[in-house]
PDB file of C-alpha atoms in Angstrom:
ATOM      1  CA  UNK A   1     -89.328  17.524  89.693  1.00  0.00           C
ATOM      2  CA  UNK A   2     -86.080  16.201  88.236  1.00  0.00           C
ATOM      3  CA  UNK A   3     -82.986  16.067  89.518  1.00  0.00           C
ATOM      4  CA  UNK A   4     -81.064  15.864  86.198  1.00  0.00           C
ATOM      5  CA  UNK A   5     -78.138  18.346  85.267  1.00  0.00           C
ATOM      6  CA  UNK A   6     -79.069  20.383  82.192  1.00  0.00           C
ATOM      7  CA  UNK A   7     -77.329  19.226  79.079  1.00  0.00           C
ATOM      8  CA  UNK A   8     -74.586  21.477  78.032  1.00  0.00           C
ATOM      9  CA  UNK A   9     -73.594  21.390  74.610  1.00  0.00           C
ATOM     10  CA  UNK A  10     -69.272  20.526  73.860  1.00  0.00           C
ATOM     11  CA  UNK A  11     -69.265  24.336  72.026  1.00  0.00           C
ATOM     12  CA  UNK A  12     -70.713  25.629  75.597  1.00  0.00           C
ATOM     13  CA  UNK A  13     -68.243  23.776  77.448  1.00  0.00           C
ATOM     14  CA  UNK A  14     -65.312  25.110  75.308  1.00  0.00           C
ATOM     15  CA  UNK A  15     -66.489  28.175  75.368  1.00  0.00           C
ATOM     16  CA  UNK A  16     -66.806  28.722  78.836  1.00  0.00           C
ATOM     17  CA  UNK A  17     -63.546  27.261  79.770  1.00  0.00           C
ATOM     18  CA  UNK A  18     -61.454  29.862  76.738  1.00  0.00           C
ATOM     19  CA  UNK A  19     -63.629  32.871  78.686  1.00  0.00           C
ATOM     20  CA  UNK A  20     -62.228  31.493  82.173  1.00  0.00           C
ATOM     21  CA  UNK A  21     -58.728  31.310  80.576  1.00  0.00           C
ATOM     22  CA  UNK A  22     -59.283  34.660  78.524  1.00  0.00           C
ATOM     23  CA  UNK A  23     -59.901  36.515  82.177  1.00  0.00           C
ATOM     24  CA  UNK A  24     -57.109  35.078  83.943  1.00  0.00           C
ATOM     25  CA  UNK A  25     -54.156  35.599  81.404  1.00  0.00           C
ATOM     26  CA  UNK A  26     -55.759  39.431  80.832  1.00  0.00           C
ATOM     27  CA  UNK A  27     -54.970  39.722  84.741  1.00  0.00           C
ATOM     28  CA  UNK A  28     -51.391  38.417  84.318  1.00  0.00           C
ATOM     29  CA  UNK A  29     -48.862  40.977  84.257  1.00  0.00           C
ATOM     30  CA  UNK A  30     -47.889  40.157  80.483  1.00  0.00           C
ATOM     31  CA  UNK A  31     -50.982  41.334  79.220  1.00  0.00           C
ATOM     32  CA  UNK A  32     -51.051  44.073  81.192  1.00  0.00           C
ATOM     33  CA  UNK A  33     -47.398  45.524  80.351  1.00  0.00           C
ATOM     34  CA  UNK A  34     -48.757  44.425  76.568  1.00  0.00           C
ATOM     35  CA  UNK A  35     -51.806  46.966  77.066  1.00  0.00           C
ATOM     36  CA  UNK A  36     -49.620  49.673  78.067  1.00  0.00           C
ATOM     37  CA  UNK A  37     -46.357  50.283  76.105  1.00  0.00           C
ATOM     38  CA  UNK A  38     -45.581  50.039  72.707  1.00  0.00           C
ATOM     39  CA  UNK A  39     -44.847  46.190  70.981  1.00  0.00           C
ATOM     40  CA  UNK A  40     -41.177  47.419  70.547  1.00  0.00           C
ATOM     41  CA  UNK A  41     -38.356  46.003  72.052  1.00  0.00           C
ATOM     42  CA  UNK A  42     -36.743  48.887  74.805  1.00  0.00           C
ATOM     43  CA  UNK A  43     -32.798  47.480  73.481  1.00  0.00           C
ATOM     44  CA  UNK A  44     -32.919  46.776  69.683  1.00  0.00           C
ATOM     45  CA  UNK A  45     -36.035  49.025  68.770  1.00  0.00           C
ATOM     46  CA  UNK A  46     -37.692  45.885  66.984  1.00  0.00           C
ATOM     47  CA  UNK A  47     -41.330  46.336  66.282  1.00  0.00           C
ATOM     48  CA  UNK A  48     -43.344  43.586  66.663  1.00  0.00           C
ATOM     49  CA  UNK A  49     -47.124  42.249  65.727  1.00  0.00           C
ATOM     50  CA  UNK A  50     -49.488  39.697  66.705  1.00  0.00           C
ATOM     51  CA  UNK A  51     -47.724  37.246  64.533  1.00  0.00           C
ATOM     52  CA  UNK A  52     -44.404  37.427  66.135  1.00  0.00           C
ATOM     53  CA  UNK A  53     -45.464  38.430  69.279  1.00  0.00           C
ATOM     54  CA  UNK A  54     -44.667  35.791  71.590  1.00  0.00           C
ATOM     55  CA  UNK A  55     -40.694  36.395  70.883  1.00  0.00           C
ATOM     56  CA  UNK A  56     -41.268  39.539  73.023  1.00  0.00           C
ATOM     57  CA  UNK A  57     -41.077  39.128  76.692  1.00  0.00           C
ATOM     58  CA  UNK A  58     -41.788  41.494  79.477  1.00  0.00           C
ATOM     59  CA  UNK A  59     -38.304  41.942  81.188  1.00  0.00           C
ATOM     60  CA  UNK A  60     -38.393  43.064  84.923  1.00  0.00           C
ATOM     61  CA  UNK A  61     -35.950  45.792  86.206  1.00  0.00           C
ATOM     62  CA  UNK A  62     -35.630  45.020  89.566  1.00  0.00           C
ATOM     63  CA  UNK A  63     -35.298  41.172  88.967  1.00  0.00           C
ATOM     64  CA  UNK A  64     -37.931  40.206  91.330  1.00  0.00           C
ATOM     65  CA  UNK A  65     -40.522  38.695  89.341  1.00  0.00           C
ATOM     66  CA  UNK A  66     -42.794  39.459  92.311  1.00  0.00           C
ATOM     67  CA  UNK A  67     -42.650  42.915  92.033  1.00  0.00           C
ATOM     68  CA  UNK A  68     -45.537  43.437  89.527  1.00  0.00           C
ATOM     69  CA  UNK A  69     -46.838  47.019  90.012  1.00  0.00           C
ATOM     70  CA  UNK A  70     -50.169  48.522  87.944  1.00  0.00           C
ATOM     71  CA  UNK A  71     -48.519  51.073  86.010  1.00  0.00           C
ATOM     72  CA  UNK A  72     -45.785  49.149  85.102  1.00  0.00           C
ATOM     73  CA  UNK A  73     -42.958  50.617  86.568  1.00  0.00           C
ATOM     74  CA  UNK A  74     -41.217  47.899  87.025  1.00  0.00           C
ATOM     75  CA  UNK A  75     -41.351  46.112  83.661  1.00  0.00           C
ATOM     76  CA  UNK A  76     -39.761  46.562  80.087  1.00  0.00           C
ATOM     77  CA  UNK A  77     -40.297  45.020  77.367  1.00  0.00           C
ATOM     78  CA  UNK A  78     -37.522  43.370  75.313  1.00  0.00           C
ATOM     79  CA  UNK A  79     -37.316  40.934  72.239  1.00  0.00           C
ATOM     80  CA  UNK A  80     -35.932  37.875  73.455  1.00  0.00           C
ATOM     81  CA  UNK A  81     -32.373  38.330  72.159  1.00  0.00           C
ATOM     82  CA  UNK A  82     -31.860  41.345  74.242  1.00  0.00           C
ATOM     83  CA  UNK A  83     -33.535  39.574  76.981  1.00  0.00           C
ATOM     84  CA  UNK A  84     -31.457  36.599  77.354  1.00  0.00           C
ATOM     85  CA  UNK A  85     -28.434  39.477  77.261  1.00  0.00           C
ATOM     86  CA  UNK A  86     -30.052  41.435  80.002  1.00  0.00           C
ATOM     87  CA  UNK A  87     -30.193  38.205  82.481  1.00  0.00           C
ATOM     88  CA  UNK A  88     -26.661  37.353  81.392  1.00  0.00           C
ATOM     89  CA  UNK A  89     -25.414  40.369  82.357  1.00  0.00           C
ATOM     90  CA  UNK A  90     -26.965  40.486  85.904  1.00  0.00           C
ATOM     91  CA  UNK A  91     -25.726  36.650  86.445  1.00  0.00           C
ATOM     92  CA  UNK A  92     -22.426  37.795  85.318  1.00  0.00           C
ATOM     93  CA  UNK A  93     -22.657  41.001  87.899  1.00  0.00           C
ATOM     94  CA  UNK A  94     -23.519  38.256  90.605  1.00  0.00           C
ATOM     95  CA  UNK A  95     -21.041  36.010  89.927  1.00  0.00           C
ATOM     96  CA  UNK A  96     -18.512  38.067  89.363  1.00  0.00           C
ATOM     97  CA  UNK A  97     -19.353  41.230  90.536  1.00  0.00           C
ATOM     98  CA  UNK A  98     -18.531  45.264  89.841  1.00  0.00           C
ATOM     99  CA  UNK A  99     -15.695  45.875  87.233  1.00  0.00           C
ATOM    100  CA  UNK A 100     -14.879  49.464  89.188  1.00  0.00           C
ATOM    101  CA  UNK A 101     -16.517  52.465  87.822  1.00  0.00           C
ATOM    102  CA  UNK A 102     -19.367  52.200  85.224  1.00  0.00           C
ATOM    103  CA  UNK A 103     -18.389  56.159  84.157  1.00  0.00           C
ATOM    104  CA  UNK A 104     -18.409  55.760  80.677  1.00  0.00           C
ATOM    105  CA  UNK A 105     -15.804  59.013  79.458  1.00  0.00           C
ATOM    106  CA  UNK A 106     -16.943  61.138  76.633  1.00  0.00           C
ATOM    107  CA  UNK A 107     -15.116  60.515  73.313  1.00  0.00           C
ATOM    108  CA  UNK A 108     -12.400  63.276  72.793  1.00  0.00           C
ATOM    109  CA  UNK A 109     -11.795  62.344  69.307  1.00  0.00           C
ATOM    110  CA  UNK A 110     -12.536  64.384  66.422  1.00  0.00           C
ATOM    111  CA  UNK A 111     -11.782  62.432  63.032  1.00  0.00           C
ATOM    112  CA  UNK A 112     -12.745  66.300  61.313  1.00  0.00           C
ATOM    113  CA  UNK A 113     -10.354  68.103  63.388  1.00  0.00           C
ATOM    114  CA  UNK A 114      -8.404  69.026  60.456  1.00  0.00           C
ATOM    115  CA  UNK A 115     -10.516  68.339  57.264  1.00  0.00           C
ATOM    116  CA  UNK A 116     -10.746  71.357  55.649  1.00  0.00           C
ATOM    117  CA  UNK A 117      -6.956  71.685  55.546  1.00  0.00           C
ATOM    118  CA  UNK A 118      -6.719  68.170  54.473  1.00  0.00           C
ATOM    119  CA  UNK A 119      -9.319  69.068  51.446  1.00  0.00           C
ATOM    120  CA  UNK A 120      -7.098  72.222  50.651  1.00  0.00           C
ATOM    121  CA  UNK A 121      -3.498  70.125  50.479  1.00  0.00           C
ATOM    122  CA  UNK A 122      -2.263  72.124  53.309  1.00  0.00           C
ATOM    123  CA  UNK A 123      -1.607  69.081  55.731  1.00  0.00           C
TER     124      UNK A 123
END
């Protein structure tokens, strides 16, 4: 009887270790938010494919990277542009906190108010 390991072969080895690494980054929550929405950015409406894929980065709402529920709630993916901008706006809410009210007022303007007497000379 021999006591000698079996001989595995270096394409074996490398093998093995990409189907260890392949399982652990599908459980990551990247992958997962990946799986489930669209490869678009949620901000700029980008569209993105496997070739520029790693400049999309999966944003999370809350801002607590340990809040990583299944069905994604918590995530959103954005291009990393609109990323940085997202994380610059919470450190600026931090730092220097509420401006007042976020009510944004409706636009009361109407630049066609009084076209049609403007296209018959009447003004």
């Amino acid at each position: 009887m021999s006591t000698e390991k079996p001989i595995i072969s270096k394409y074996d080895q490398v093998r093995a270790e990409q189907i260890k690494y392949n399982a652990k980054r599908e459980s990551g929550y990247r992958e997962k938010a990946l799986k489930i929405y669209p490869w678009i950015c949620g901000r700029c409406t980008r569209e993105f494919d496997r070739k520029n894929l790693s400049e999309l980065t999966v944003h999370h709402v809350d801002h607590n990277h340990d809040n990583n529920p299944s069905d994604g709630s918590n995530w959103e993916l954005l291009c990393i542009y609109c990323h940085d901008e997202e994380h610059t706006k919470f450190a600026n809410h931090v730092r220097y906190g509420s401006s007042g009210k976020s009510e944004v007022k409706a636009a009361t303007y109407n630049p066609f108010a009084d076209l049609k007497a403007k296209m018959e000379g009447k003004e």
